[in-house]
Tab-separated table of C-alpha atoms in Angstrom:
chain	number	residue	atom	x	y	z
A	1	UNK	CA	0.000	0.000	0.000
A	2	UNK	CA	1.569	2.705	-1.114
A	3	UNK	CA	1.797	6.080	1.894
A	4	UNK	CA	0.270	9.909	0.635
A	5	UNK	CA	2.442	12.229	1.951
A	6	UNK	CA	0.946	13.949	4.830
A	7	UNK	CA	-0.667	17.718	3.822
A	8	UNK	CA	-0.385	20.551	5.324
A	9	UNK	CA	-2.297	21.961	7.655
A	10	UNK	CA	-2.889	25.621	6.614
A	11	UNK	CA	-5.899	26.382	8.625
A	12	UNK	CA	-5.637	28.310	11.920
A	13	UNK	CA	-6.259	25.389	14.720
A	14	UNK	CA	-8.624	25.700	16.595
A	15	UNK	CA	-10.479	29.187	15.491
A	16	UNK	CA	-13.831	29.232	14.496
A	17	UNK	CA	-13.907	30.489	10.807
A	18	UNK	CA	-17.898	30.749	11.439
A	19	UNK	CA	-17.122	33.873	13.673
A	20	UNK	CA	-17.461	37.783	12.428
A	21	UNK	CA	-14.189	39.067	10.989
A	22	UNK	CA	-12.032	39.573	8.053
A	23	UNK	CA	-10.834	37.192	6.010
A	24	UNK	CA	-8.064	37.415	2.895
A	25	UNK	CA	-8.657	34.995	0.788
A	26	UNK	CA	-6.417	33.371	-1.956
A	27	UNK	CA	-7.484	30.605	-4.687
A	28	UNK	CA	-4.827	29.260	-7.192
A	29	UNK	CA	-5.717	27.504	-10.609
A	30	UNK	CA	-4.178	23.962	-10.712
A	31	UNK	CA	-0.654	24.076	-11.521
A	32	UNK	CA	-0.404	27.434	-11.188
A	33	UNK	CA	-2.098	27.610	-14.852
A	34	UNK	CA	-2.818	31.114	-16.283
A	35	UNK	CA	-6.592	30.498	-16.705
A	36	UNK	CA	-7.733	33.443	-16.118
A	37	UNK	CA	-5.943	35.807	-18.410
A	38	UNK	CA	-2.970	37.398	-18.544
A	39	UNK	CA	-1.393	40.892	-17.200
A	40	UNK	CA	-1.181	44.003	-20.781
A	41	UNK	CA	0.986	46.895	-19.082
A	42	UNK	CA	0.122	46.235	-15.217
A	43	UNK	CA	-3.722	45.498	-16.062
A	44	UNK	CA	-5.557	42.373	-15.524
A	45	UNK	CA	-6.838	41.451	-18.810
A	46	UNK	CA	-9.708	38.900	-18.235
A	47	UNK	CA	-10.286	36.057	-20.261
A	48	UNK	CA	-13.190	34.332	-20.809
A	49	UNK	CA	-13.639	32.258	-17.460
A	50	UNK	CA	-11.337	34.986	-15.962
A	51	UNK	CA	-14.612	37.177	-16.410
A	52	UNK	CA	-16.389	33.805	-14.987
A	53	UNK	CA	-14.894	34.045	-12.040
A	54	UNK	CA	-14.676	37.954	-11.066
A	55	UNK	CA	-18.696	37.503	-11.629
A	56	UNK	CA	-18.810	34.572	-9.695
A	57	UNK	CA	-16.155	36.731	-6.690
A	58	UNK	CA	-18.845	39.621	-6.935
A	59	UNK	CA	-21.871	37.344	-6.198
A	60	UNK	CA	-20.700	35.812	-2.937
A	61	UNK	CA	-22.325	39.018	-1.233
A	62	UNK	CA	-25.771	38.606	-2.905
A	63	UNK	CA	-25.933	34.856	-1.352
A	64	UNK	CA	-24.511	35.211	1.863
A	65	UNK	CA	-26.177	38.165	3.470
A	66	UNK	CA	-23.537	38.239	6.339
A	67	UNK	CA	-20.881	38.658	3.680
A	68	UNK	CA	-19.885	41.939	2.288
A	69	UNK	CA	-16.684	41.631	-0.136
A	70	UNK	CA	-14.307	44.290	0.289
A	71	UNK	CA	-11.964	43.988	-2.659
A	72	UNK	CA	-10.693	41.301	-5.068
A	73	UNK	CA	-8.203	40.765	-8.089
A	74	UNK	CA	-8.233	38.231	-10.893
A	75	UNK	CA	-4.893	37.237	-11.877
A	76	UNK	CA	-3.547	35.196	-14.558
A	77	UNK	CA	-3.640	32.349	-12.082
A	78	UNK	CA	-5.336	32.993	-8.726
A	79	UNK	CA	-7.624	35.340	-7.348
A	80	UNK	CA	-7.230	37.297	-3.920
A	81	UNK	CA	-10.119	38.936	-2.059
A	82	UNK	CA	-11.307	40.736	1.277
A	83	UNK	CA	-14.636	39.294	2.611
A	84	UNK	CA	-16.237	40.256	6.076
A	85	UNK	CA	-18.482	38.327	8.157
A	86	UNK	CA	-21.071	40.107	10.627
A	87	UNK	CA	-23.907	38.783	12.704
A	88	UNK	CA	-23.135	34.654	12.168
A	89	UNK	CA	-23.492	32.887	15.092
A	90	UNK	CA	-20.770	32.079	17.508
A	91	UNK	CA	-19.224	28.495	17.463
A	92	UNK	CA	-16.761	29.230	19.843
A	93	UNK	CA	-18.282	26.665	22.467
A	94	UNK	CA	-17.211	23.701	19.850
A	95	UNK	CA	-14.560	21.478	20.901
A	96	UNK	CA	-12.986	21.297	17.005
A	97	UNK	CA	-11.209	17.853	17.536
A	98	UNK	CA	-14.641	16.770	18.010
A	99	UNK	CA	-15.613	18.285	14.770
A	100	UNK	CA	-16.338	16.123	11.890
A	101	UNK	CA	-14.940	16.608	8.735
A	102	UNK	CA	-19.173	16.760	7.088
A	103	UNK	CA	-19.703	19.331	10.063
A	104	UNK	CA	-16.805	21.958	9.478
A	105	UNK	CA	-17.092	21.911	5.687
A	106	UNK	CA	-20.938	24.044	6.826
A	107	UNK	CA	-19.285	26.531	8.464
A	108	UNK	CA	-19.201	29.628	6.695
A	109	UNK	CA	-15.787	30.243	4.805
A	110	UNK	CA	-15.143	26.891	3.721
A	111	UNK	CA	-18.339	26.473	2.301
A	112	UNK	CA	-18.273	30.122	0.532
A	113	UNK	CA	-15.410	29.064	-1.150
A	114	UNK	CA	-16.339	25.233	-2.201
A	115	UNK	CA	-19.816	26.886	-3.573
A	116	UNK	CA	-17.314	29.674	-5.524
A	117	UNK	CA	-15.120	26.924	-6.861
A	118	UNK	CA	-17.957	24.269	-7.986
A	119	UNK	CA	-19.642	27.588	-9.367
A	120	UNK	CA	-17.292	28.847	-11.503
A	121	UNK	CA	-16.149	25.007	-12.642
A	122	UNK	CA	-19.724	24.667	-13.722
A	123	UNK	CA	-19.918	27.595	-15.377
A	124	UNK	CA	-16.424	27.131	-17.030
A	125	UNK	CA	-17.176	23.249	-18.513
A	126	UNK	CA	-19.723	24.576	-19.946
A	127	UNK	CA	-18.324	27.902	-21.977
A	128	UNK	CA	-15.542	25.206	-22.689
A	129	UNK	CA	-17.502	22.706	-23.922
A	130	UNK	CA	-18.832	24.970	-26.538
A	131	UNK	CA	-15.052	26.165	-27.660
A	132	UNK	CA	-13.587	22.728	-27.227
A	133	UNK	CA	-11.485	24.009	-24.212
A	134	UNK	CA	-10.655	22.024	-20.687
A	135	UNK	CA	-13.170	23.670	-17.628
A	136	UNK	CA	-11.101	25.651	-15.455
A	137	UNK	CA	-9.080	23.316	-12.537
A	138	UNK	CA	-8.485	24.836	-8.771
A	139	UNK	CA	-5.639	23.832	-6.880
A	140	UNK	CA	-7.198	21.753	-3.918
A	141	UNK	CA	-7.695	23.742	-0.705
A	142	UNK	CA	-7.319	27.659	-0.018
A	143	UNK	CA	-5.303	30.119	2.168
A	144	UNK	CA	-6.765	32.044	4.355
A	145	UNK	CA	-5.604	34.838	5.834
A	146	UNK	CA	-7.622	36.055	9.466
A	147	UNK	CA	-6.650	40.092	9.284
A	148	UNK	CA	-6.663	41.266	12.774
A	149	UNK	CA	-5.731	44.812	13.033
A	150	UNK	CA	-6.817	48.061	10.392
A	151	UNK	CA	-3.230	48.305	9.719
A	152	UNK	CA	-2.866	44.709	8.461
A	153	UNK	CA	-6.005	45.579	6.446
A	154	UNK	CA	-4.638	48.633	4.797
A	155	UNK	CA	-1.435	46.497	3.528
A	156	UNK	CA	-3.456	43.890	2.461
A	157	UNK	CA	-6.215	45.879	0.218
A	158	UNK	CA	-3.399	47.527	-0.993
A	159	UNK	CA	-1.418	44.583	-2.138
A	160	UNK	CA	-4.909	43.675	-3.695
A	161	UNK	CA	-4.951	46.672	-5.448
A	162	UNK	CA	-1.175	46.758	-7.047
A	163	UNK	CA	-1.252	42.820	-7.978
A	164	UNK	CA	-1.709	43.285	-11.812
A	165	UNK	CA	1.294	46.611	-11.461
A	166	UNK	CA	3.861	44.404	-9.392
A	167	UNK	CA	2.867	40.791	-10.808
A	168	UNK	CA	6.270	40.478	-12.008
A	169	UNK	CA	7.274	40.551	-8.351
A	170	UNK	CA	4.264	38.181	-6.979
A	171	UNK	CA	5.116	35.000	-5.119
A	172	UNK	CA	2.609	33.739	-7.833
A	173	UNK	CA	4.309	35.075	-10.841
A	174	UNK	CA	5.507	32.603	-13.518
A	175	UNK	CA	5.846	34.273	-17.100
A	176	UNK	CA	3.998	30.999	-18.524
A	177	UNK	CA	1.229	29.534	-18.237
């Protein structure tokens, strides 16, 4: 039988992602595949299920009333946003080892983002199907990001905001795709 190698754990132990806050978030296409377009003089120019996905980013706020979205970027091969979380319930009084796997997948962020991803891979077999092209592929999980202070939040929706202007500089970068 042959052994997986063991993943990492990237989420926070312990904290309840149900709980009000903010939240950067940050998806990447499998691979690291540019997807989703491709940077013309430090603008994002949106392909096809690049524009798939910024709709799909934009409607997480209609569906989840507690959600506002604060900011996002499409780049060539992941996404980055700001969403906040107000009046959800409290599920501090879990013990999380005593979680199931079926009962943290409900709360809130996780789920917002596995609805986003089997949205926009939906939406993308389909527009591919037409052209003859593969649906967009996410790289399995998410980072996370809980942003605790105003300053943290002013770097952070400003490193939103330059992505497409410094992408040559992004931990993401790869000039192929």
């Amino acid at each position: 039988m042959k052994h997986l190698p063991q993943r990492k754990q990237i989420r926070l132990k312990n904290y309840d992602y149900s709980q009000s806050g903010y939240y950067f978030i940050t998806l990447c296409t499998k691979d690291q595949k540019h997807s989703l377009g491709q940077i013309q003089e430090g603008v994002m120019a949106l392909n096809p299920y690049g524009q798939i996905v910024d709709r799909c980013i934009s409607k997480i706020e209609d569906i989840y009333a507690s959600v506002k979205l604060d900011c996002k970027v499409v780049m060539p091969n992941h996404v980055h946003f700001i969403i906040s979380t107000v009046g959800i319930p409290n599920l501090a009084n879990l013990n999380f080892k005593e979680v199931s796997f079926q009962e943290r997948s409900k709360m809130l962020i996780p789920k917002i983002l596995q609805q986003f991803k089997t949205a926009t891979i939906k939406l993308t077999k389909e527009l591919g199907r037409q052209h003859g092209m593969l649906p967009l592929q996410w790289q399995r999980g998410y980072y996370d990001h809980i942003i605790r202070s105003e300053a943290s939040y002013q770097q952070i929706y400003a490193y939103i905001e330059t992505n497409p202007l410094k992408w040559t500089l992004d931990k993401y970068y790869s000039d192929s795709g």
